[in-house]
Short mmCIF file of C-alpha atoms in Angstrom, two decimals:
data_model
loop_
_atom_site.label_atom_id
_atom_site.label_comp_id
_atom_site.label_asym_id
_atom_site.label_seq_id
_atom_site.Cartn_x
_atom_site.Cartn_y
_atom_site.Cartn_z
CA UNK A 1278 13.49 -16.93 -4.59
CA UNK A 1279 11.07 -17.19 -7.04
CA UNK A 1280 13.33 -18.89 -9.95
CA UNK A 1281 10.79 -17.76 -12.60
CA UNK A 1282 11.30 -14.10 -12.25
CA UNK A 1283 14.38 -12.65 -14.24
CA UNK A 1284 17.42 -11.30 -11.95
CA UNK A 1285 16.99 -7.93 -12.97
CA UNK A 1286 13.02 -7.73 -11.95
CA UNK A 1287 13.84 -9.22 -8.78
CA UNK A 1288 16.93 -6.41 -8.43
CA UNK A 1289 13.94 -4.19 -9.41
CA UNK A 1290 11.89 -5.50 -6.50
CA UNK A 1291 15.19 -4.80 -3.86
CA UNK A 1292 15.38 -1.10 -4.97
CA UNK A 1293 11.71 -0.77 -3.65
CA UNK A 1294 12.46 -2.79 -0.46
CA UNK A 1295 15.57 -0.49 0.33
CA UNK A 1296 13.60 2.92 -0.31
CA UNK A 1297 10.80 1.30 1.80
CA UNK A 1298 8.18 1.43 -0.46
CA UNK A 1299 7.63 -2.31 -0.53
CA UNK A 1300 8.45 -4.32 3.04
CA UNK A 1301 9.40 -8.25 3.81
CA UNK A 1302 5.86 -9.40 3.16
CA UNK A 1303 6.51 -8.72 -1.01
CA UNK A 1304 9.43 -10.93 -0.70
CA UNK A 1305 7.14 -13.76 0.93
CA UNK A 1306 4.85 -12.81 -2.38
CA UNK A 1307 7.88 -14.05 -4.27
CA UNK A 1308 7.67 -17.33 -2.88
CA UNK A 1309 4.15 -18.52 -3.51
CA UNK A 1310 5.71 -18.36 -7.32
CA UNK A 1311 6.49 -21.59 -9.06
CA UNK A 1312 6.17 -23.71 -12.12
CA UNK A 1313 2.84 -24.71 -11.58
CA UNK A 1314 1.90 -20.89 -10.99
CA UNK A 1315 4.45 -18.58 -12.85
CA UNK A 1316 2.26 -15.64 -13.12
CA UNK A 1317 1.03 -15.47 -9.40
CA UNK A 1318 2.91 -12.24 -8.44
CA UNK A 1319 2.22 -10.66 -12.00
CA UNK A 1320 -1.47 -11.42 -11.83
CA UNK A 1321 -1.52 -10.40 -7.86
CA UNK A 1322 0.31 -6.79 -8.22
CA UNK A 1323 -2.05 -6.00 -11.11
CA UNK A 1324 -4.93 -6.88 -9.05
CA UNK A 1325 -4.00 -4.94 -6.06
CA UNK A 1326 -3.22 -2.19 -8.47
CA UNK A 1327 -6.78 -2.22 -10.31
CA UNK A 1328 -8.28 -2.51 -7.06
CA UNK A 1329 -6.19 0.24 -5.12
CA UNK A 1330 -7.34 2.77 -8.39
CA UNK A 1331 -10.77 1.64 -8.17
CA UNK A 1332 -10.80 2.27 -4.01
CA UNK A 1333 -9.17 5.42 -4.34
CA UNK A 1334 -11.88 6.59 -6.95
CA UNK A 1335 -14.87 5.42 -4.45
CA UNK A 1336 -13.07 7.20 -1.54
CA UNK A 1337 -12.81 10.42 -3.37
CA UNK A 1338 -16.92 10.21 -4.29
CA UNK A 1339 -17.88 9.90 -0.79
CA UNK A 1340 -15.64 12.18 0.51
CA UNK A 1341 -16.82 14.97 -2.00
CA UNK A 1342 -20.36 15.02 -0.26
CA UNK A 1343 -20.95 17.26 2.36
CA UNK A 1344 -22.40 14.44 4.56
CA UNK A 1345 -20.09 11.64 4.63
CA UNK A 1346 -20.51 8.20 5.44
CA UNK A 1347 -17.55 7.76 7.71
CA UNK A 1348 -18.47 3.99 8.12
CA UNK A 1349 -18.30 3.01 3.83
CA UNK A 1350 -15.24 5.29 3.38
CA UNK A 1351 -13.62 3.03 6.24
CA UNK A 1352 -14.55 -0.07 4.90
CA UNK A 1353 -13.27 0.81 1.71
CA UNK A 1354 -9.62 1.76 3.51
CA UNK A 1355 -9.87 -1.03 5.25
CA UNK A 1356 -10.20 -3.37 2.48
CA UNK A 1357 -7.38 -1.59 0.89
CA UNK A 1358 -5.21 -1.89 3.96
CA UNK A 1359 -5.39 -5.43 3.92
CA UNK A 1360 -4.79 -5.83 0.19
CA UNK A 1361 -1.60 -3.24 0.72
CA UNK A 1362 -0.06 -5.40 4.21
CA UNK A 1363 -0.59 -8.46 1.82
CA UNK A 1364 1.53 -7.40 -0.72
CA UNK A 1365 3.80 -5.72 1.16
CA UNK A 1366 2.93 -1.83 -0.05
CA UNK A 1367 4.22 -0.77 3.35
CA UNK A 1368 3.22 3.38 2.82
CA UNK A 1369 0.34 2.62 1.56
CA UNK A 1370 -0.74 0.20 4.39
CA UNK A 1371 0.63 3.05 7.01
CA UNK A 1372 -1.13 5.69 5.18
CA UNK A 1373 -4.47 3.51 5.56
CA UNK A 1374 -4.27 3.23 8.96
CA UNK A 1375 -3.86 6.89 9.88
CA UNK A 1376 -6.83 7.29 7.49
CA UNK A 1377 -8.78 4.98 9.69
CA UNK A 1378 -8.10 7.04 12.39
CA UNK A 1379 -9.66 9.76 10.62
CA UNK A 1380 -12.50 7.83 9.94
CA UNK A 1381 -13.02 6.76 13.64
CA UNK A 1382 -13.18 10.76 14.27
CA UNK A 1383 -15.45 11.34 11.52
CA UNK A 1384 -13.36 14.17 10.66
CA UNK A 1385 -13.72 15.19 6.97
CA UNK A 1386 -10.64 17.50 6.58
CA UNK A 1387 -8.63 14.79 8.18
CA UNK A 1388 -9.68 12.31 5.46
CA UNK A 1389 -9.19 14.25 2.79
CA UNK A 1390 -5.86 15.14 3.47
CA UNK A 1391 -4.65 11.21 4.31
CA UNK A 1392 -7.15 10.70 1.08
CA UNK A 1393 -3.89 13.10 -1.03
CA UNK A 1394 -1.40 11.28 1.24
CA UNK A 1395 -3.08 7.85 -0.06
CA UNK A 1396 -3.04 8.76 -3.69
CA UNK A 1397 0.77 10.36 -3.56
CA UNK A 1398 1.82 6.87 -2.12
CA UNK A 1399 -0.55 4.34 -3.98
CA UNK A 1400 0.43 5.83 -7.28
CA UNK A 1401 4.10 5.43 -6.64
CA UNK A 1402 3.62 1.81 -5.59
CA UNK A 1403 1.55 1.14 -8.77
CA UNK A 1404 3.58 2.88 -11.03
CA UNK A 1405 6.70 1.29 -9.97
CA UNK A 1406 4.99 -2.48 -9.98
CA UNK A 1407 3.73 -1.47 -13.67
CA UNK A 1408 7.38 -0.39 -14.64
CA UNK A 1409 8.41 -4.08 -13.00
CA UNK A 1410 6.04 -6.14 -14.60
CA UNK A 1411 6.90 -4.56 -18.12
CA UNK A 1412 10.69 -4.90 -17.60
CA UNK A 1413 9.68 -8.71 -16.72
CA UNK A 1414 7.93 -8.64 -20.07
CA UNK A 1415 10.29 -7.28 -22.20
CA UNK A 1416 13.14 -9.80 -20.86
CA UNK A 1417 10.64 -12.59 -21.44
CA UNK A 1418 10.27 -11.37 -24.86
CA UNK A 1419 14.12 -10.79 -25.48
CA UNK A 1420 14.62 -14.50 -24.41
CA UNK A 1421 12.08 -15.99 -26.58
CA UNK B 1488 -15.49 -32.29 9.15
CA UNK B 1489 -15.28 -34.45 5.93
CA UNK B 1490 -13.72 -38.29 6.55
CA UNK B 1491 -10.21 -38.88 5.18
CA UNK B 1492 -9.20 -40.93 2.66
CA UNK B 1493 -5.73 -41.37 2.08
CA UNK B 1494 -4.49 -38.69 -0.21
CA UNK B 1495 -7.56 -36.45 -0.82
CA UNK B 1496 -7.41 -32.94 -0.01
CA UNK B 1497 -8.33 -30.95 2.90
CA UNK B 1498 -11.43 -28.76 1.84
CA UNK B 1499 -10.71 -25.41 2.28
CA UNK B 1500 -13.21 -22.24 2.62
CA UNK B 1501 -11.95 -19.12 1.98
CA UNK B 1502 -14.58 -15.91 3.31
CA UNK B 1503 -12.90 -13.23 2.01
CA UNK B 1504 -14.09 -9.80 -0.04
CA UNK B 1505 -10.58 -8.67 -1.34
CA UNK B 1506 -9.55 -10.34 -4.69
CA UNK B 1507 -5.96 -9.76 -3.70
CA UNK B 1508 -5.91 -11.32 -0.39
CA UNK B 1509 -8.10 -14.19 -1.76
CA UNK B 1510 -5.46 -14.88 -4.19
CA UNK B 1511 -2.83 -14.87 -1.86
CA UNK B 1512 -4.10 -17.32 0.35
CA UNK B 1513 -5.47 -19.59 -2.18
CA UNK B 1514 -1.93 -19.46 -3.71
CA UNK B 1515 -0.66 -20.52 -0.26
CA UNK B 1516 -3.49 -23.29 0.29
CA UNK B 1517 -2.66 -24.92 -3.23
CA UNK B 1518 0.78 -25.43 -1.93
CA UNK B 1519 -0.47 -27.81 0.68
CA UNK B 1520 -2.95 -29.54 -2.43
CA UNK B 1521 -6.16 -28.11 -0.40
CA UNK B 1522 -9.37 -28.15 -2.64
CA UNK B 1523 -10.38 -24.44 -2.36
CA UNK B 1524 -14.40 -22.81 -2.24
CA UNK B 1525 -14.70 -18.89 -2.43
CA UNK B 1526 -17.19 -16.89 -0.37
CA UNK B 1527 -17.13 -13.06 -1.19
CA UNK B 1528 -18.67 -12.25 2.40
CA UNK B 1529 -20.43 -14.10 5.40
CA UNK B 1530 -23.66 -14.89 3.60
CA UNK B 1531 -22.16 -16.65 0.91
CA UNK B 1532 -20.75 -18.88 2.86
CA UNK B 1533 -23.96 -19.59 5.24
CA UNK B 1534 -25.49 -20.14 2.18
CA UNK B 1535 -23.11 -23.11 1.40
CA UNK B 1536 -23.78 -24.78 4.63
CA UNK B 1537 -27.60 -24.51 4.16
CA UNK B 1538 -26.77 -26.07 0.87
CA UNK B 1539 -25.38 -28.81 2.88
CA UNK B 1540 -21.51 -28.34 1.89
CA UNK B 1541 -18.68 -29.41 3.97
CA UNK B 1542 -15.48 -27.99 4.63
CA UNK B 1543 -12.79 -28.87 6.80
CA UNK B 1544 -11.33 -25.47 7.35
CA UNK B 1545 -12.69 -21.97 6.81
CA UNK B 1546 -10.45 -18.92 6.64
CA UNK B 1547 -12.99 -16.12 7.89
CA UNK B 1548 -12.19 -12.16 7.14
CA UNK B 1549 -13.75 -9.86 9.64
CA UNK B 1550 -14.88 -7.06 7.82
CA UNK B 1551 -17.12 -7.52 4.84
CA UNK B 1552 -20.09 -6.16 2.87
CA UNK B 1553 -23.58 -8.13 3.46
CA UNK B 1554 -22.64 -10.34 6.42
CA UNK B 1555 -19.23 -9.66 8.75
CA UNK B 1556 -17.27 -12.83 9.34
CA UNK B 1557 -18.06 -12.96 12.97
CA UNK B 1558 -21.76 -12.91 12.06
CA UNK B 1559 -21.59 -15.98 9.92
CA UNK B 1560 -19.33 -17.73 12.03
CA UNK B 1561 -22.14 -17.63 14.43
CA UNK B 1562 -24.74 -18.23 12.30
CA UNK B 1563 -22.36 -21.37 11.10
CA UNK B 1564 -22.02 -22.80 14.45
CA UNK B 1565 -25.66 -22.33 14.55
CA UNK B 1566 -26.30 -24.49 12.00
CA UNK B 1567 -24.75 -27.43 14.31
CA UNK B 1568 -21.04 -27.16 12.42
CA UNK B 1569 -18.84 -27.67 15.48
CA UNK B 1570 -16.23 -29.59 13.96
CA UNK B 1571 -15.33 -27.69 11.06
CA UNK B 1572 -11.76 -25.45 12.24
CA UNK B 1573 -12.56 -21.87 11.64
CA UNK B 1574 -9.64 -19.62 11.67
CA UNK B 1575 -10.59 -15.55 12.04
CA UNK B 1576 -8.13 -13.14 10.01
CA UNK B 1577 -8.18 -9.54 9.98
CA UNK B 1578 -5.60 -6.75 9.56
CA UNK B 1579 -7.29 -4.65 12.09
CA UNK B 1580 -7.04 -4.50 15.95
CA UNK B 1581 -9.72 -5.61 18.54
CA UNK B 1582 -10.47 -8.14 15.98
CA UNK B 1583 -8.97 -11.59 17.88
CA UNK B 1584 -11.55 -11.05 20.94
CA UNK B 1585 -14.34 -10.62 18.46
CA UNK B 1586 -14.28 -13.89 16.43
CA UNK B 1587 -13.03 -16.30 19.21
CA UNK B 1588 -16.52 -14.81 20.82
CA UNK B 1589 -18.56 -16.17 18.47
CA UNK B 1590 -16.96 -19.31 18.21
CA UNK B 1591 -13.84 -19.42 16.25
CA UNK B 1592 -10.87 -21.84 16.59
CA UNK B 1593 -8.23 -19.75 16.19
CA UNK B 1594 -7.23 -15.91 14.86
CA UNK B 1595 -4.55 -15.25 12.29
CA UNK B 1596 -3.44 -11.76 11.96
CA UNK B 1597 -2.99 -10.75 8.58
CA UNK B 1598 -0.43 -10.48 6.77
CA UNK B 1599 -0.76 -14.56 6.98
CA UNK B 1600 2.38 -16.32 7.29
CA UNK B 1601 2.65 -19.60 5.02
CA UNK B 1602 4.15 -21.68 7.42
CA UNK B 1603 1.44 -20.74 9.97
CA UNK B 1604 -1.19 -21.83 7.26
CA UNK B 1605 0.89 -25.21 6.36
CA UNK B 1606 0.97 -25.73 10.21
CA UNK B 1607 -2.72 -25.67 10.66
CA UNK B 1608 -3.47 -27.69 7.54
CA UNK B 1609 -1.33 -30.14 8.75
CA UNK B 1610 -2.95 -30.60 11.79
CA UNK B 1611 -6.56 -31.03 9.97
CA UNK B 1612 -4.75 -33.84 8.05
CA UNK B 1613 -3.81 -35.56 11.27
CA UNK B 1614 -7.23 -35.00 13.13
CA UNK B 1615 -8.77 -36.57 10.28
CA UNK B 1616 -6.62 -39.60 10.03
CA UNK B 1617 -6.96 -39.95 13.55
CA UNK B 1618 -10.90 -39.43 13.42
CA UNK B 1619 -10.97 -42.35 10.87
CA UNK B 1620 -8.74 -45.12 13.00
CA UNK B 1621 -10.89 -44.64 16.02
#
């Protein structure tokens, strides 16, 4: 397990795993962090949160139009699907899979409903990631 | 394929539009001391080969803006780059067939596993050593 992450932070991550917010892929991500790459997890999940927020913004814009380009929408969703799968954000990934089905069916209503769900699950996991990183930082400050 | 020099790193090209996934794959490849180059889409990857750059392995995503992975692979092989190992990667369905049809050597579903990536890199190191002793 990542020796450079505090036990309390790992505990926070464990609770996200037990509630199904994350899957075992997140644990594999932790294993990539080491002394020569001590900020890897923080940087990766920060990037995931930033990219995800940008993607949701783009999806909102594109689905706001009466004439939707479903290929463009699918491209954004696919990118978020890949990113969420790679960081272990299970519910975000699964929502993206549903979203892609509605893109294939060219259903604007279906896409809009799924976008609402995506917003909820994404902000849930990104909020918890930010809390986890804040806890890590506070603990780092406290041990200086 | 690049020549083998004892201790020289495997030259890897990551073709991926997702910064998150590039970061994760880069971290994996660093564990195997690879020299990493990045391209954000298929067109950038093809351009590198047109400029004469050489790689031992390419990890190539499927869906990308400007030029897709399969289109880039087709063009790279058409340039005569038959020795570089090309690994297609994707999170979606039906990707493997499309990658193999255009000349990829292998397909890995996302998310990639560290030990699988490691085994591929070790295979390349072994092949490079053998090529140079022939």
